[in-house]
Short mmCIF file of C-alpha atoms in Angstrom, two decimals:
data_model
loop_
_atom_site.label_atom_id
_atom_site.label_comp_id
_atom_site.label_asym_id
_atom_site.label_seq_id
_atom_site.Cartn_x
_atom_site.Cartn_y
_atom_site.Cartn_z
CA MET A 588 -17.21 116.50 223.77
CA ASP A 589 -13.50 116.18 224.64
CA PRO A 590 -12.24 113.65 227.25
CA ALA A 591 -11.60 116.30 229.90
CA ALA A 592 -15.12 117.65 229.60
CA ARG A 593 -16.50 114.14 229.84
CA ARG A 594 -14.39 113.58 232.95
CA ARG A 595 -15.77 116.73 234.58
CA LEU A 596 -19.31 115.73 233.63
CA PHE A 597 -18.74 112.28 235.06
CA ASP A 598 -17.44 113.71 238.35
CA SER A 599 -20.47 115.96 238.68
CA GLU A 600 -23.12 113.37 237.86
CA PRO A 601 -24.93 112.31 241.05
CA GLY A 602 -24.51 108.64 241.71
CA ALA A 603 -22.19 108.06 238.77
CA LYS A 604 -19.20 107.04 240.89
CA ARG A 605 -21.40 104.71 242.89
CA LEU A 606 -22.32 102.95 239.68
CA PHE A 607 -18.65 102.18 239.12
CA LYS A 608 -18.25 100.06 242.26
CA PRO A 609 -18.95 96.52 241.09
CA GLU A 610 -17.63 93.36 242.66
CA PRO A 611 -13.80 93.04 242.51
CA PRO A 612 -13.57 90.49 239.60
CA VAL A 613 -15.71 92.71 237.39
CA LEU A 614 -13.78 95.80 238.48
CA MET A 615 -10.53 94.16 237.38
CA LYS A 616 -11.89 93.48 233.93
CA ARG A 617 -13.03 97.06 233.56
CA MET A 618 -9.72 98.44 234.83
CA LYS A 619 -7.93 96.40 232.17
CA PHE A 620 -10.27 97.86 229.57
CA HIS A 621 -9.62 101.34 231.02
CA ARG A 622 -5.90 101.07 230.28
CA HIS A 623 -6.68 100.58 226.61
CA PHE A 624 -9.46 103.15 226.27
CA PRO A 625 -9.00 105.83 228.99
CA SER A 626 -10.89 108.57 227.17
CA PHE A 627 -13.92 106.32 226.83
CA LEU A 628 -14.15 104.96 230.35
CA SER A 629 -13.17 108.21 232.04
CA GLY A 630 -16.28 109.84 230.62
CA LEU A 631 -18.72 106.98 231.07
CA LEU A 632 -21.73 108.13 233.06
CA VAL A 633 -24.07 105.20 233.38
CA CYS A 634 -23.38 101.50 232.87
CA VAL A 635 -25.27 98.21 233.08
CA SER A 636 -28.23 99.19 235.21
CA ALA A 637 -31.54 97.33 235.11
CA LEU A 638 -34.46 99.75 235.47
CA SER A 639 -37.96 98.93 236.63
CA VAL A 640 -39.62 102.02 235.16
CA GLN A 641 -40.11 101.95 231.38
CA PRO A 642 -40.12 105.37 229.68
CA ALA A 643 -42.59 106.04 226.91
CA PHE A 644 -41.69 107.74 223.63
CA GLY A 645 -39.78 110.94 224.35
CA GLU A 646 -39.11 110.21 228.05
CA THR A 647 -35.65 109.53 229.44
CA GLY A 648 -34.28 107.46 232.30
CA ARG A 649 -30.87 106.39 233.53
CA LEU A 650 -30.30 104.73 230.13
CA GLY A 651 -31.81 107.63 228.25
CA ILE A 652 -34.74 106.52 226.11
CA PHE A 653 -33.99 102.85 226.87
CA THR A 654 -34.84 100.80 229.93
CA ASP A 655 -32.41 97.92 230.22
CA ASN A 656 -29.35 96.29 228.73
CA ALA A 657 -27.71 92.88 228.74
CA ASP A 658 -25.63 90.47 226.75
CA ILE A 659 -27.68 88.32 224.38
CA GLY A 660 -26.52 84.77 223.68
CA ASN A 661 -23.13 83.23 224.39
CA VAL A 662 -20.78 86.15 225.09
CA ALA A 663 -17.38 85.44 226.61
CA LYS A 664 -16.52 89.04 227.52
CA PRO A 665 -19.33 90.98 229.20
CA GLY A 666 -20.47 94.13 227.46
CA PHE A 667 -22.02 97.26 228.95
CA THR A 668 -23.80 100.47 228.04
CA GLY A 669 -22.73 104.00 228.89
CA TYR A 670 -25.08 106.98 228.57
CA TYR A 671 -24.22 110.71 228.65
CA PRO A 672 -27.37 112.64 229.66
CA ALA A 673 -25.87 116.03 228.77
CA THR A 674 -25.24 115.05 225.15
CA GLY A 675 -27.62 112.13 224.63
CA GLU A 676 -24.74 109.93 223.50
CA TYR A 677 -24.49 106.20 224.10
CA VAL A 678 -21.21 104.29 224.20
CA ILE A 679 -21.80 100.56 223.96
CA SER A 680 -19.18 97.87 224.46
CA GLY A 681 -20.06 94.50 223.00
CA GLY A 682 -18.42 91.13 222.47
CA GLY A 683 -19.90 88.02 220.91
CA GLU A 684 -19.18 85.94 217.85
CA ASN A 685 -21.90 87.25 215.52
CA ILE A 686 -25.44 88.43 214.89
CA TRP A 687 -26.10 85.94 212.13
CA PHE A 688 -27.00 82.35 211.24
CA THR A 689 -29.60 80.89 213.65
CA ASN A 690 -28.61 82.63 216.90
CA ASP A 691 -26.95 85.81 218.05
CA ALA A 692 -24.31 86.94 220.54
CA PHE A 693 -23.94 90.68 221.28
CA HIS A 694 -24.67 93.45 223.78
CA PHE A 695 -28.10 95.06 223.57
CA VAL A 696 -29.72 98.12 225.17
CA TRP A 697 -33.46 98.27 224.63
CA THR A 698 -36.93 99.42 225.50
CA GLU A 699 -40.12 97.43 225.08
CA LEU A 700 -42.65 98.76 222.57
CA SER A 701 -45.64 97.90 220.43
CA GLY A 702 -46.86 99.58 217.27
CA ASP A 703 -44.92 101.50 214.64
CA PHE A 704 -41.67 103.39 215.23
CA THR A 705 -38.55 104.91 213.72
CA LEU A 706 -35.18 104.51 215.44
CA THR A 707 -32.46 106.80 214.12
CA ALA A 708 -28.81 107.36 215.10
CA ASP A 709 -25.35 108.41 214.03
CA ILE A 710 -22.83 105.60 214.47
CA LYS A 711 -19.08 105.77 215.05
CA PHE A 712 -16.70 102.94 215.90
CA ILE A 713 -14.34 104.03 218.69
CA SER A 714 -11.96 101.08 218.56
CA THR A 715 -9.75 100.52 215.54
CA GLY A 716 -8.24 97.40 214.05
CA GLY A 717 -11.03 95.02 214.96
CA ASN A 718 -12.74 92.47 212.77
CA PRO A 719 -14.05 94.17 209.61
CA HIS A 720 -17.38 92.37 210.20
CA ARG A 721 -17.92 93.86 213.67
CA LYS A 722 -21.38 95.38 213.82
CA ALA A 723 -23.15 98.38 215.27
CA CYS A 724 -26.89 97.92 214.92
CA LEU A 725 -30.31 99.46 215.31
CA LEU A 726 -32.50 96.48 216.18
CA VAL A 727 -36.03 95.25 216.70
CA ARG A 728 -36.39 91.80 218.28
CA GLN A 729 -39.44 89.77 219.16
CA SER A 730 -37.69 88.40 222.25
CA LEU A 731 -34.34 88.42 224.04
CA GLU A 732 -33.64 84.82 223.07
CA PRO A 733 -30.54 84.30 220.85
CA GLY A 734 -32.65 82.80 218.05
CA SER A 735 -35.37 85.44 218.12
CA VAL A 736 -37.09 86.86 215.06
CA TYR A 737 -35.36 90.19 214.42
CA ALA A 738 -34.47 92.88 211.93
CA ASP A 739 -31.65 95.38 212.13
CA VAL A 740 -29.75 98.02 210.24
CA ALA A 741 -26.17 96.84 210.73
CA VAL A 742 -23.17 99.07 210.05
CA HIS A 743 -20.02 96.94 209.84
CA GLY A 744 -16.49 97.96 210.71
CA SER A 745 -15.65 97.79 207.01
CA GLY A 746 -18.42 100.28 206.21
CA LEU A 747 -20.73 97.63 204.72
CA THR A 748 -24.31 98.46 205.73
CA ALA A 749 -27.23 96.06 205.44
CA LEU A 750 -30.75 95.32 206.55
CA GLN A 751 -30.38 91.94 208.23
CA TYR A 752 -33.24 89.79 209.42
CA ARG A 753 -34.45 86.45 210.74
CA ASP A 754 -38.13 86.05 209.92
CA GLU A 755 -38.76 82.85 211.88
CA PRO A 756 -37.39 81.70 215.26
CA ASP A 757 -34.02 79.92 214.97
CA ALA A 758 -34.02 80.36 211.19
CA ILE A 759 -31.03 81.41 209.09
CA THR A 760 -30.37 85.14 208.92
CA HIS A 761 -30.48 86.92 205.55
CA GLU A 762 -29.49 90.39 204.49
CA ILE A 763 -30.05 93.14 201.94
CA GLN A 764 -26.78 94.99 201.39
CA SER A 765 -26.98 98.71 200.67
CA ASN A 766 -24.92 100.31 197.92
CA LEU A 767 -23.98 103.11 200.37
CA SER A 768 -20.93 102.37 202.52
CA ALA A 769 -20.25 103.93 205.95
CA PRO A 770 -23.37 106.13 206.13
CA GLY A 771 -23.40 109.20 208.33
CA ARG A 772 -26.84 108.46 209.77
CA VAL A 773 -29.05 105.36 209.81
CA ARG A 774 -32.67 104.57 210.52
CA LEU A 775 -34.71 101.44 211.18
CA GLU A 776 -38.42 101.92 210.50
CA LYS A 777 -41.46 99.74 211.24
CA ARG A 778 -44.82 100.49 209.65
CA GLY A 779 -47.43 97.80 210.12
CA ASP A 780 -45.74 94.53 209.27
CA TYR A 781 -43.09 96.18 207.06
CA ILE A 782 -39.49 96.93 208.06
CA SER A 783 -37.27 99.29 206.10
CA MET A 784 -33.75 100.70 206.13
CA TRP A 785 -32.98 104.41 205.66
CA LEU A 786 -29.47 105.80 205.25
CA ALA A 787 -27.80 109.17 204.78
CA ALA A 788 -24.36 109.88 203.37
CA PRO A 789 -22.43 112.35 205.56
CA GLY A 790 -24.02 115.77 205.22
CA GLU A 791 -27.11 114.49 203.37
CA ASP A 792 -30.72 113.71 204.33
CA LEU A 793 -32.02 110.26 205.15
CA LYS A 794 -33.44 108.31 202.22
CA PRO A 795 -34.87 104.80 201.75
CA ALA A 796 -31.91 102.54 201.02
CA GLY A 797 -33.57 99.49 199.52
CA GLY A 798 -34.54 96.68 201.78
CA TYR A 799 -38.26 96.71 202.52
CA LEU A 800 -39.93 93.52 203.58
CA ARG A 801 -42.73 92.08 205.63
CA ILE A 802 -41.73 90.74 209.05
CA PRO A 803 -44.59 90.79 211.58
CA PHE A 804 -43.71 91.65 215.20
CA PRO A 805 -46.96 90.95 217.07
CA GLY A 806 -47.66 92.34 220.53
CA LYS A 807 -44.71 93.65 222.51
CA PHE A 808 -41.18 93.61 221.13
CA TYR A 809 -37.75 95.05 221.95
CA VAL A 810 -36.20 98.03 220.17
CA GLY A 811 -32.71 99.38 220.74
CA LEU A 812 -29.00 99.50 219.96
CA GLY A 813 -26.56 96.61 219.73
CA VAL A 814 -22.85 95.96 219.29
CA CYS A 815 -21.16 92.72 218.26
CA ALA A 816 -17.38 92.26 218.06
CA HIS A 817 -17.58 89.36 215.58
CA ASN A 818 -14.93 87.81 217.81
CA ASN A 819 -15.90 86.21 221.09
CA LYS A 820 -12.46 86.97 222.54
CA ALA A 821 -12.73 90.70 221.88
CA ILE A 822 -14.73 93.79 222.83
CA GLU A 823 -15.76 96.52 220.41
CA ASN A 824 -16.81 100.04 221.41
CA VAL A 825 -19.27 102.15 219.45
CA MET A 826 -20.64 105.66 219.91
CA PHE A 827 -24.32 106.20 219.06
CA SER A 828 -25.25 109.87 218.94
CA ASN A 829 -28.33 111.92 218.01
CA VAL A 830 -30.42 108.89 218.90
CA GLN A 831 -34.14 109.33 218.28
CA LEU A 832 -36.95 106.86 218.91
CA THR A 833 -40.30 108.17 217.71
CA PRO A 834 -43.70 106.80 216.69
CA ALA A 835 -44.11 106.26 212.94
CA THR A 836 -47.33 107.93 211.91
CA THR A 837 -49.06 107.57 208.56
CA PRO A 838 -50.65 110.84 207.39
CA ALA A 839 -54.23 110.31 206.25
CA SER A 840 -54.06 113.10 203.67
CA ALA A 841 -50.64 112.36 202.15
CA PRO A 842 -50.52 109.49 199.64
CA PRO A 843 -47.42 107.28 199.70
CA VAL A 844 -44.63 107.62 197.15
CA MET A 845 -43.30 104.55 195.35
CA GLU A 846 -39.60 103.81 195.74
CA CYS A 847 -38.11 101.30 193.26
CA THR A 848 -34.97 99.29 193.97
CA LEU A 849 -32.98 97.24 191.48
CA GLU A 850 -31.44 94.32 193.38
CA THR A 851 -29.57 91.09 192.89
CA VAL A 852 -29.90 87.94 194.99
CA ALA A 853 -27.21 85.27 195.30
CA VAL A 854 -28.43 81.73 194.66
CA ALA A 855 -25.93 80.19 197.11
CA SER A 856 -26.79 82.35 200.13
CA SER A 857 -30.10 84.10 199.30
CA ASP A 858 -28.45 87.37 200.34
CA ARG A 859 -29.45 90.46 198.41
CA SER A 860 -27.54 93.52 197.20
CA VAL A 861 -28.92 96.90 196.19
CA VAL A 862 -27.68 98.12 192.79
CA TYR A 863 -29.82 101.19 192.14
CA ARG A 864 -32.73 103.14 193.69
CA THR A 865 -35.11 105.61 192.11
CA ARG A 866 -38.60 107.07 192.42
CA ASP A 867 -39.05 106.67 188.69
CA HIS A 868 -40.95 103.48 187.96
CA ILE A 869 -38.51 100.81 186.74
CA GLU A 870 -39.15 97.17 185.83
CA ALA A 871 -37.85 93.84 184.57
CA PRO A 872 -34.03 93.69 184.59
CA ASN A 873 -32.02 91.63 182.08
CA TRP A 874 -28.34 90.78 182.52
CA SER A 875 -25.83 91.60 179.78
CA HIS A 876 -23.91 88.83 178.03
CA ASP A 877 -20.65 89.77 179.82
CA GLY A 878 -22.30 90.06 183.25
CA LYS A 879 -21.25 93.69 183.72
CA SER A 880 -24.54 95.49 183.00
CA LEU A 881 -28.25 95.34 183.69
CA PHE A 882 -30.99 96.51 181.31
CA PHE A 883 -34.41 97.66 182.49
CA ASN A 884 -37.36 99.74 181.29
CA ARG A 885 -38.35 103.15 182.67
CA ASN A 886 -40.92 105.60 181.32
CA GLY A 887 -41.16 103.79 177.99
CA ARG A 888 -37.42 103.61 177.39
CA ILE A 889 -34.75 100.93 177.91
CA TYR A 890 -31.77 101.78 180.10
CA GLN A 891 -28.39 100.17 180.72
CA LEU A 892 -26.72 100.33 184.15
CA PRO A 893 -23.38 98.90 185.37
CA VAL A 894 -23.90 96.16 187.95
CA ALA A 895 -21.21 97.86 190.04
CA GLY A 896 -23.41 100.96 190.25
CA GLY A 897 -23.62 104.36 188.64
CA GLN A 898 -26.18 106.22 186.56
CA PRO A 899 -28.34 104.41 183.98
CA GLN A 900 -27.93 105.40 180.34
CA PRO A 901 -30.78 105.23 177.79
CA ILE A 902 -30.59 102.90 174.79
CA ASP A 903 -31.55 104.54 171.51
CA THR A 904 -34.69 102.70 170.34
CA GLY A 905 -35.51 105.16 167.58
CA PRO A 906 -39.23 105.93 167.25
CA GLN A 907 -40.17 103.11 169.64
CA ILE A 908 -40.48 105.07 172.90
CA ARG A 909 -43.30 103.20 174.64
CA CYS A 910 -41.41 100.03 175.56
CA ASN A 911 -43.02 97.85 178.22
CA ASN A 912 -41.45 95.33 180.59
CA ASP A 913 -41.08 92.48 178.05
CA HIS A 914 -37.55 92.84 176.66
CA GLY A 915 -34.31 90.88 176.58
CA LEU A 916 -30.96 90.18 174.93
CA SER A 917 -30.00 87.64 172.30
CA PRO A 918 -27.85 84.67 173.40
CA ASP A 919 -24.72 86.27 171.94
CA GLY A 920 -25.51 89.61 173.59
CA THR A 921 -25.52 91.61 170.36
CA GLN A 922 -29.26 92.22 169.89
CA LEU A 923 -32.10 93.49 172.02
CA ALA A 924 -35.73 92.43 171.69
CA ILE A 925 -38.29 94.99 172.86
CA SER A 926 -42.08 95.00 173.15
CA ASP A 927 -43.33 98.44 172.20
CA GLN A 928 -46.78 100.00 171.82
CA THR A 929 -45.90 103.30 170.17
CA GLN A 930 -47.76 102.48 166.94
CA ASP A 931 -51.32 102.22 168.23
CA GLY A 932 -51.17 101.37 171.93
CA LYS A 933 -50.85 97.64 171.25
CA SER A 934 -47.60 95.82 171.98
CA ARG A 935 -45.47 94.52 169.08
CA ILE A 936 -42.02 92.93 169.13
CA TYR A 937 -39.00 94.64 167.57
CA VAL A 938 -35.29 93.76 167.40
CA LEU A 939 -32.38 96.23 167.36
CA PRO A 940 -28.64 96.27 168.15
CA VAL A 941 -27.96 96.18 171.88
CA THR A 942 -25.97 99.40 171.53
CA GLY A 943 -29.03 101.14 170.05
CA GLY A 944 -30.37 101.83 166.59
CA THR A 945 -33.49 101.63 164.47
CA PRO A 946 -35.75 98.77 165.61
CA ARG A 947 -36.95 96.20 163.08
CA LEU A 948 -40.54 94.97 163.44
CA VAL A 949 -40.81 91.19 163.93
CA THR A 950 -44.48 90.62 164.87
CA PRO A 951 -46.91 92.72 162.82
CA LEU A 952 -49.87 91.24 164.72
CA ALA A 953 -50.71 92.76 168.11
CA PRO A 954 -50.69 92.48 171.01
CA SER A 955 -47.47 90.44 171.23
CA TYR A 956 -45.19 90.36 174.27
CA TRP A 957 -41.62 89.04 173.99
CA HIS A 958 -40.37 86.59 176.62
CA GLY A 959 -37.69 84.26 175.26
CA TRP A 960 -34.93 83.79 172.71
CA SER A 961 -33.87 80.34 171.48
CA PRO A 962 -30.25 79.38 172.34
CA ASP A 963 -29.26 79.37 168.66
CA GLY A 964 -30.56 82.95 168.32
CA LYS A 965 -32.98 82.05 165.50
CA MET A 966 -36.41 81.99 167.21
CA LEU A 967 -38.41 84.24 169.52
CA ALA A 968 -41.01 82.96 171.99
CA TYR A 969 -43.79 85.28 173.09
CA CYS A 970 -47.26 85.58 174.55
CA ALA A 971 -49.92 86.94 172.23
CA GLU A 972 -53.64 87.57 172.33
CA ARG A 973 -55.43 86.32 169.26
CA ASN A 974 -59.24 86.18 169.06
CA GLY A 975 -59.62 86.75 172.80
CA GLU A 976 -57.21 83.96 173.87
CA PHE A 977 -53.70 84.46 175.27
CA ASP A 978 -51.32 81.70 174.16
CA ILE A 979 -47.66 80.94 173.53
CA TYR A 980 -46.28 81.56 170.04
CA THR A 981 -42.91 81.37 168.31
CA MET A 982 -41.59 83.14 165.23
CA PRO A 983 -38.22 83.31 163.44
CA VAL A 984 -36.19 86.39 164.43
CA ALA A 985 -35.93 87.15 160.73
CA GLY A 986 -39.74 87.32 160.53
CA GLY A 987 -42.32 85.08 158.93
CA GLU A 988 -45.34 83.12 160.08
CA GLU A 989 -46.02 82.70 163.78
CA THR A 990 -46.62 79.25 165.26
CA ARG A 991 -49.15 78.72 168.04
CA LEU A 992 -47.88 76.26 170.67
CA THR A 993 -50.66 76.24 173.31
CA THR A 994 -54.40 75.87 172.81
CA ALA A 995 -55.73 75.12 176.31
CA PRO A 996 -58.49 77.43 177.57
CA GLY A 997 -57.22 80.17 179.92
CA LEU A 998 -54.01 82.14 180.02
CA ASP A 999 -50.62 80.79 178.89
CA ASP A 1000 -47.79 83.29 179.37
CA GLY A 1001 -44.09 83.91 180.02
CA PRO A 1002 -42.32 81.48 177.64
CA ASP A 1003 -38.55 81.09 178.10
CA TYR A 1004 -36.23 78.59 176.40
CA SER A 1005 -34.01 76.18 178.32
CA PRO A 1006 -30.28 76.71 177.60
CA ASP A 1007 -30.08 73.44 175.66
CA GLY A 1008 -33.10 74.38 173.53
CA GLN A 1009 -34.99 71.22 174.49
CA HIS A 1010 -37.83 72.92 176.38
CA ILE A 1011 -39.84 76.11 176.63
CA TYR A 1012 -40.91 76.93 180.18
CA PHE A 1013 -44.14 78.88 180.67
CA ASN A 1014 -46.95 79.54 183.16
CA SER A 1015 -50.56 78.47 182.68
CA ASP A 1016 -53.78 78.67 184.70
CA ARG A 1017 -55.45 75.82 182.81
CA THR A 1018 -55.79 73.76 186.01
CA GLY A 1019 -57.46 76.58 187.97
CA ARG A 1020 -54.38 78.20 189.54
CA MET A 1021 -51.36 79.68 187.76
CA GLN A 1022 -48.58 77.07 187.72
CA ILE A 1023 -45.27 76.46 185.94
CA TRP A 1024 -45.23 74.17 182.89
CA ARG A 1025 -42.82 73.19 180.17
CA MET A 1026 -43.09 71.74 176.65
CA LYS A 1027 -40.98 70.84 173.65
CA PRO A 1028 -40.17 73.75 171.31
CA ASP A 1029 -42.83 72.47 168.89
CA GLY A 1030 -45.51 72.57 171.63
CA SER A 1031 -45.61 68.83 172.30
CA ALA A 1032 -45.20 67.00 175.64
CA GLN A 1033 -46.70 69.77 177.80
CA GLU A 1034 -45.88 68.96 181.42
CA GLN A 1035 -46.88 70.64 184.70
CA LEU A 1036 -43.90 71.27 187.05
CA THR A 1037 -45.48 73.01 190.06
CA SER A 1038 -48.71 72.24 191.88
CA ASP A 1039 -48.95 74.13 195.15
CA ASP A 1040 -50.89 76.82 197.01
CA TYR A 1041 -49.23 79.70 195.16
CA ASN A 1042 -49.91 81.37 191.85
CA ASN A 1043 -46.59 80.94 190.02
CA TRP A 1044 -45.46 83.15 187.14
CA PHE A 1045 -42.55 83.76 184.77
CA ALA A 1046 -40.24 80.74 185.01
CA HIS A 1047 -36.67 81.45 183.88
CA PRO A 1048 -34.15 78.59 183.45
CA SER A 1049 -30.61 79.24 184.65
CA PRO A 1050 -27.84 79.38 182.02
CA ASN A 1051 -26.27 76.22 183.48
CA GLY A 1052 -29.57 74.34 183.18
CA ARG A 1053 -29.73 73.39 186.87
CA TRP A 1054 -32.60 75.57 188.11
CA ILE A 1055 -35.62 77.61 187.22
CA VAL A 1056 -36.50 80.76 189.13
CA PHE A 1057 -40.06 82.09 189.21
CA LEU A 1058 -42.36 84.59 190.92
CA SER A 1059 -44.99 83.38 193.40
CA TYR A 1060 -48.14 85.19 194.55
CA ALA A 1061 -50.55 84.14 197.30
CA LYS A 1062 -53.25 81.77 196.13
CA ASP A 1063 -56.00 84.40 196.32
CA VAL A 1064 -54.21 86.89 194.03
CA LYS A 1065 -55.56 87.04 190.50
CA GLY A 1066 -53.27 87.88 187.58
CA HIS A 1067 -49.84 89.36 188.23
CA PRO A 1068 -50.60 92.76 189.78
CA ALA A 1069 -48.15 95.25 191.25
CA ASN A 1070 -47.67 96.07 194.94
CA LYS A 1071 -48.14 92.67 196.51
CA ASP A 1072 -46.16 90.52 198.91
CA VAL A 1073 -44.44 88.01 196.62
CA LEU A 1074 -41.73 85.38 196.69
CA ILE A 1075 -38.92 84.67 194.28
CA ARG A 1076 -38.54 80.91 194.40
CA LEU A 1077 -35.96 78.52 193.01
CA MET A 1078 -36.63 74.97 191.77
CA SER A 1079 -33.83 72.45 191.34
CA LEU A 1080 -34.56 70.62 188.10
CA SER A 1081 -32.72 67.49 189.25
CA ASP A 1082 -35.14 66.75 192.12
CA ARG A 1083 -37.79 69.51 191.70
CA LYS A 1084 -37.30 70.76 195.24
CA ILE A 1085 -38.25 74.41 195.74
CA ARG A 1086 -36.81 76.98 198.10
CA VAL A 1087 -37.36 80.69 198.66
CA LEU A 1088 -34.71 83.05 197.30
CA ALA A 1089 -36.33 86.31 198.39
CA LYS A 1090 -39.43 87.73 200.05
CA LEU A 1091 -40.37 91.19 198.86
CA PHE A 1092 -43.01 93.76 198.01
CA GLY A 1093 -43.46 93.70 194.25
CA GLY A 1094 -45.13 91.66 191.53
CA GLN A 1095 -45.71 93.21 188.12
CA GLY A 1096 -42.32 94.45 186.96
CA THR A 1097 -40.30 92.49 189.50
CA MET A 1098 -39.07 89.68 187.25
CA ASN A 1099 -41.15 89.41 184.07
CA VAL A 1100 -38.27 88.45 181.78
CA PRO A 1101 -34.98 86.45 181.92
CA SER A 1102 -32.85 87.93 184.70
CA TRP A 1103 -30.11 85.39 185.42
CA SER A 1104 -26.47 86.41 185.53
CA PRO A 1105 -24.43 84.58 182.85
CA ASP A 1106 -22.60 82.52 185.50
CA SER A 1107 -25.91 81.34 187.07
CA LYS A 1108 -24.86 82.73 190.47
CA ASN A 1109 -27.28 85.66 190.78
CA VAL A 1110 -30.76 86.76 189.79
CA ALA A 1111 -31.71 90.41 189.22
CA PHE A 1112 -35.13 91.82 190.13
CA VAL A 1113 -36.94 95.00 191.13
CA SER A 1114 -38.54 95.46 194.56
CA TYR A 1115 -40.85 98.29 195.55
CA GLN A 1116 -41.52 100.30 198.71
CA MET A 1117 -44.34 102.56 199.84
CA VAL A 1118 -42.71 105.67 201.33
CA TYR A 1119 -44.77 108.09 203.40
CA PRO A 1120 -43.76 111.77 203.49
#
């Protein structure tokens, strides 16, 4: 709608002029804003009005499908909300320093809900030249307090788009950055305790964008639109159009589809970035020696994908076309170890050039599952089942006799060498719950490192030797199944303190094998999402 049409619509709207008669100090502030953005303010129909009647799904009031609006947190310049009933557009002006860290400052228009929903909108920044981190958001918040639990789909002025969240009151905010910049349409979805982000490139349909995690919002909560200037001395103006707020229903007859997302998480910040999404089942990323590529398995084959994004390319593994999720690169990056079950359905370990070629069999006995490569490139560590017992074994890469390192009753799995070659880290359930252990490369001096209420799997030492990262299941989960709420946790080896790097829906296939970046700054993993048609 052009400015003149908006002006005519504004003049004809009953009560609209009355709404623009605030007290003189506020009027002066808005007149100053009007000089800078005449086309916006001349068409504004409804602003800052608190309503006592709450519309249900599909109903509209003076703020359209929303019921109230206000500044949240410490905001120096008051924001406001404008709504155009004829077009369903919202223009929101917001100040505030940030929606981040432990508390937020922004302008919010909302309605109170319970249950599942989808909130969808097109977003366009009206102002230009502001902070590149200014944000236009679709939000769900447990409360209107600045430190509330929340999740949002945030489109930044730079085009960066992310699912951002605070999963505990006054906790630090984290984010999952999409690999799609400046989407044409965005959606925030809540199903049960799970929040997800959906995005559409201009002219395309909405699709899951990575970012799917469990954040409970019990009882009543607030759903709506928000704008933050990322500068407490400024105001930013954003147009939200084609706004839809609908119940999210789960069809009883339609089974969910699995969406797989290859991600990285930064050790310093715990922030996550989406690299690749697919509905093909993918698992277990490894990082290339130069840090530019990721390797993963899909449909029995190994693929290579640039970390910067693009399309994955298959690695030629010759006749071995039933590769599982136990694979990884040699320390010098020239060879690839795979675990393949083409021969008879039982996994055996092979080695081939990382660029592809004919695999060479290393472990004739089966089943054998590769997990680690010694720093000097001469030995492989693996889990194998022999006579009904799963234990840790090593064998020279060149072949030869295997050496059994563990003999305790129960399952020992996931061996991975430390970068100095002094230890092999592994997981064992010998004490009743799966925990992280380590031992000397000859199997001596076996030492338990974790002892907590989780089942901990697949410890991977960082290349700089400072940390181990591992996968944690709830204490009542047996084995390492798929499709569970899991944690990726980080232990500092200097003091053995543990912190959470990521919470996600995953498990089997998420991080079975070494997945550190060569500079020890990031960890790669696969998360999963149940998508309902």
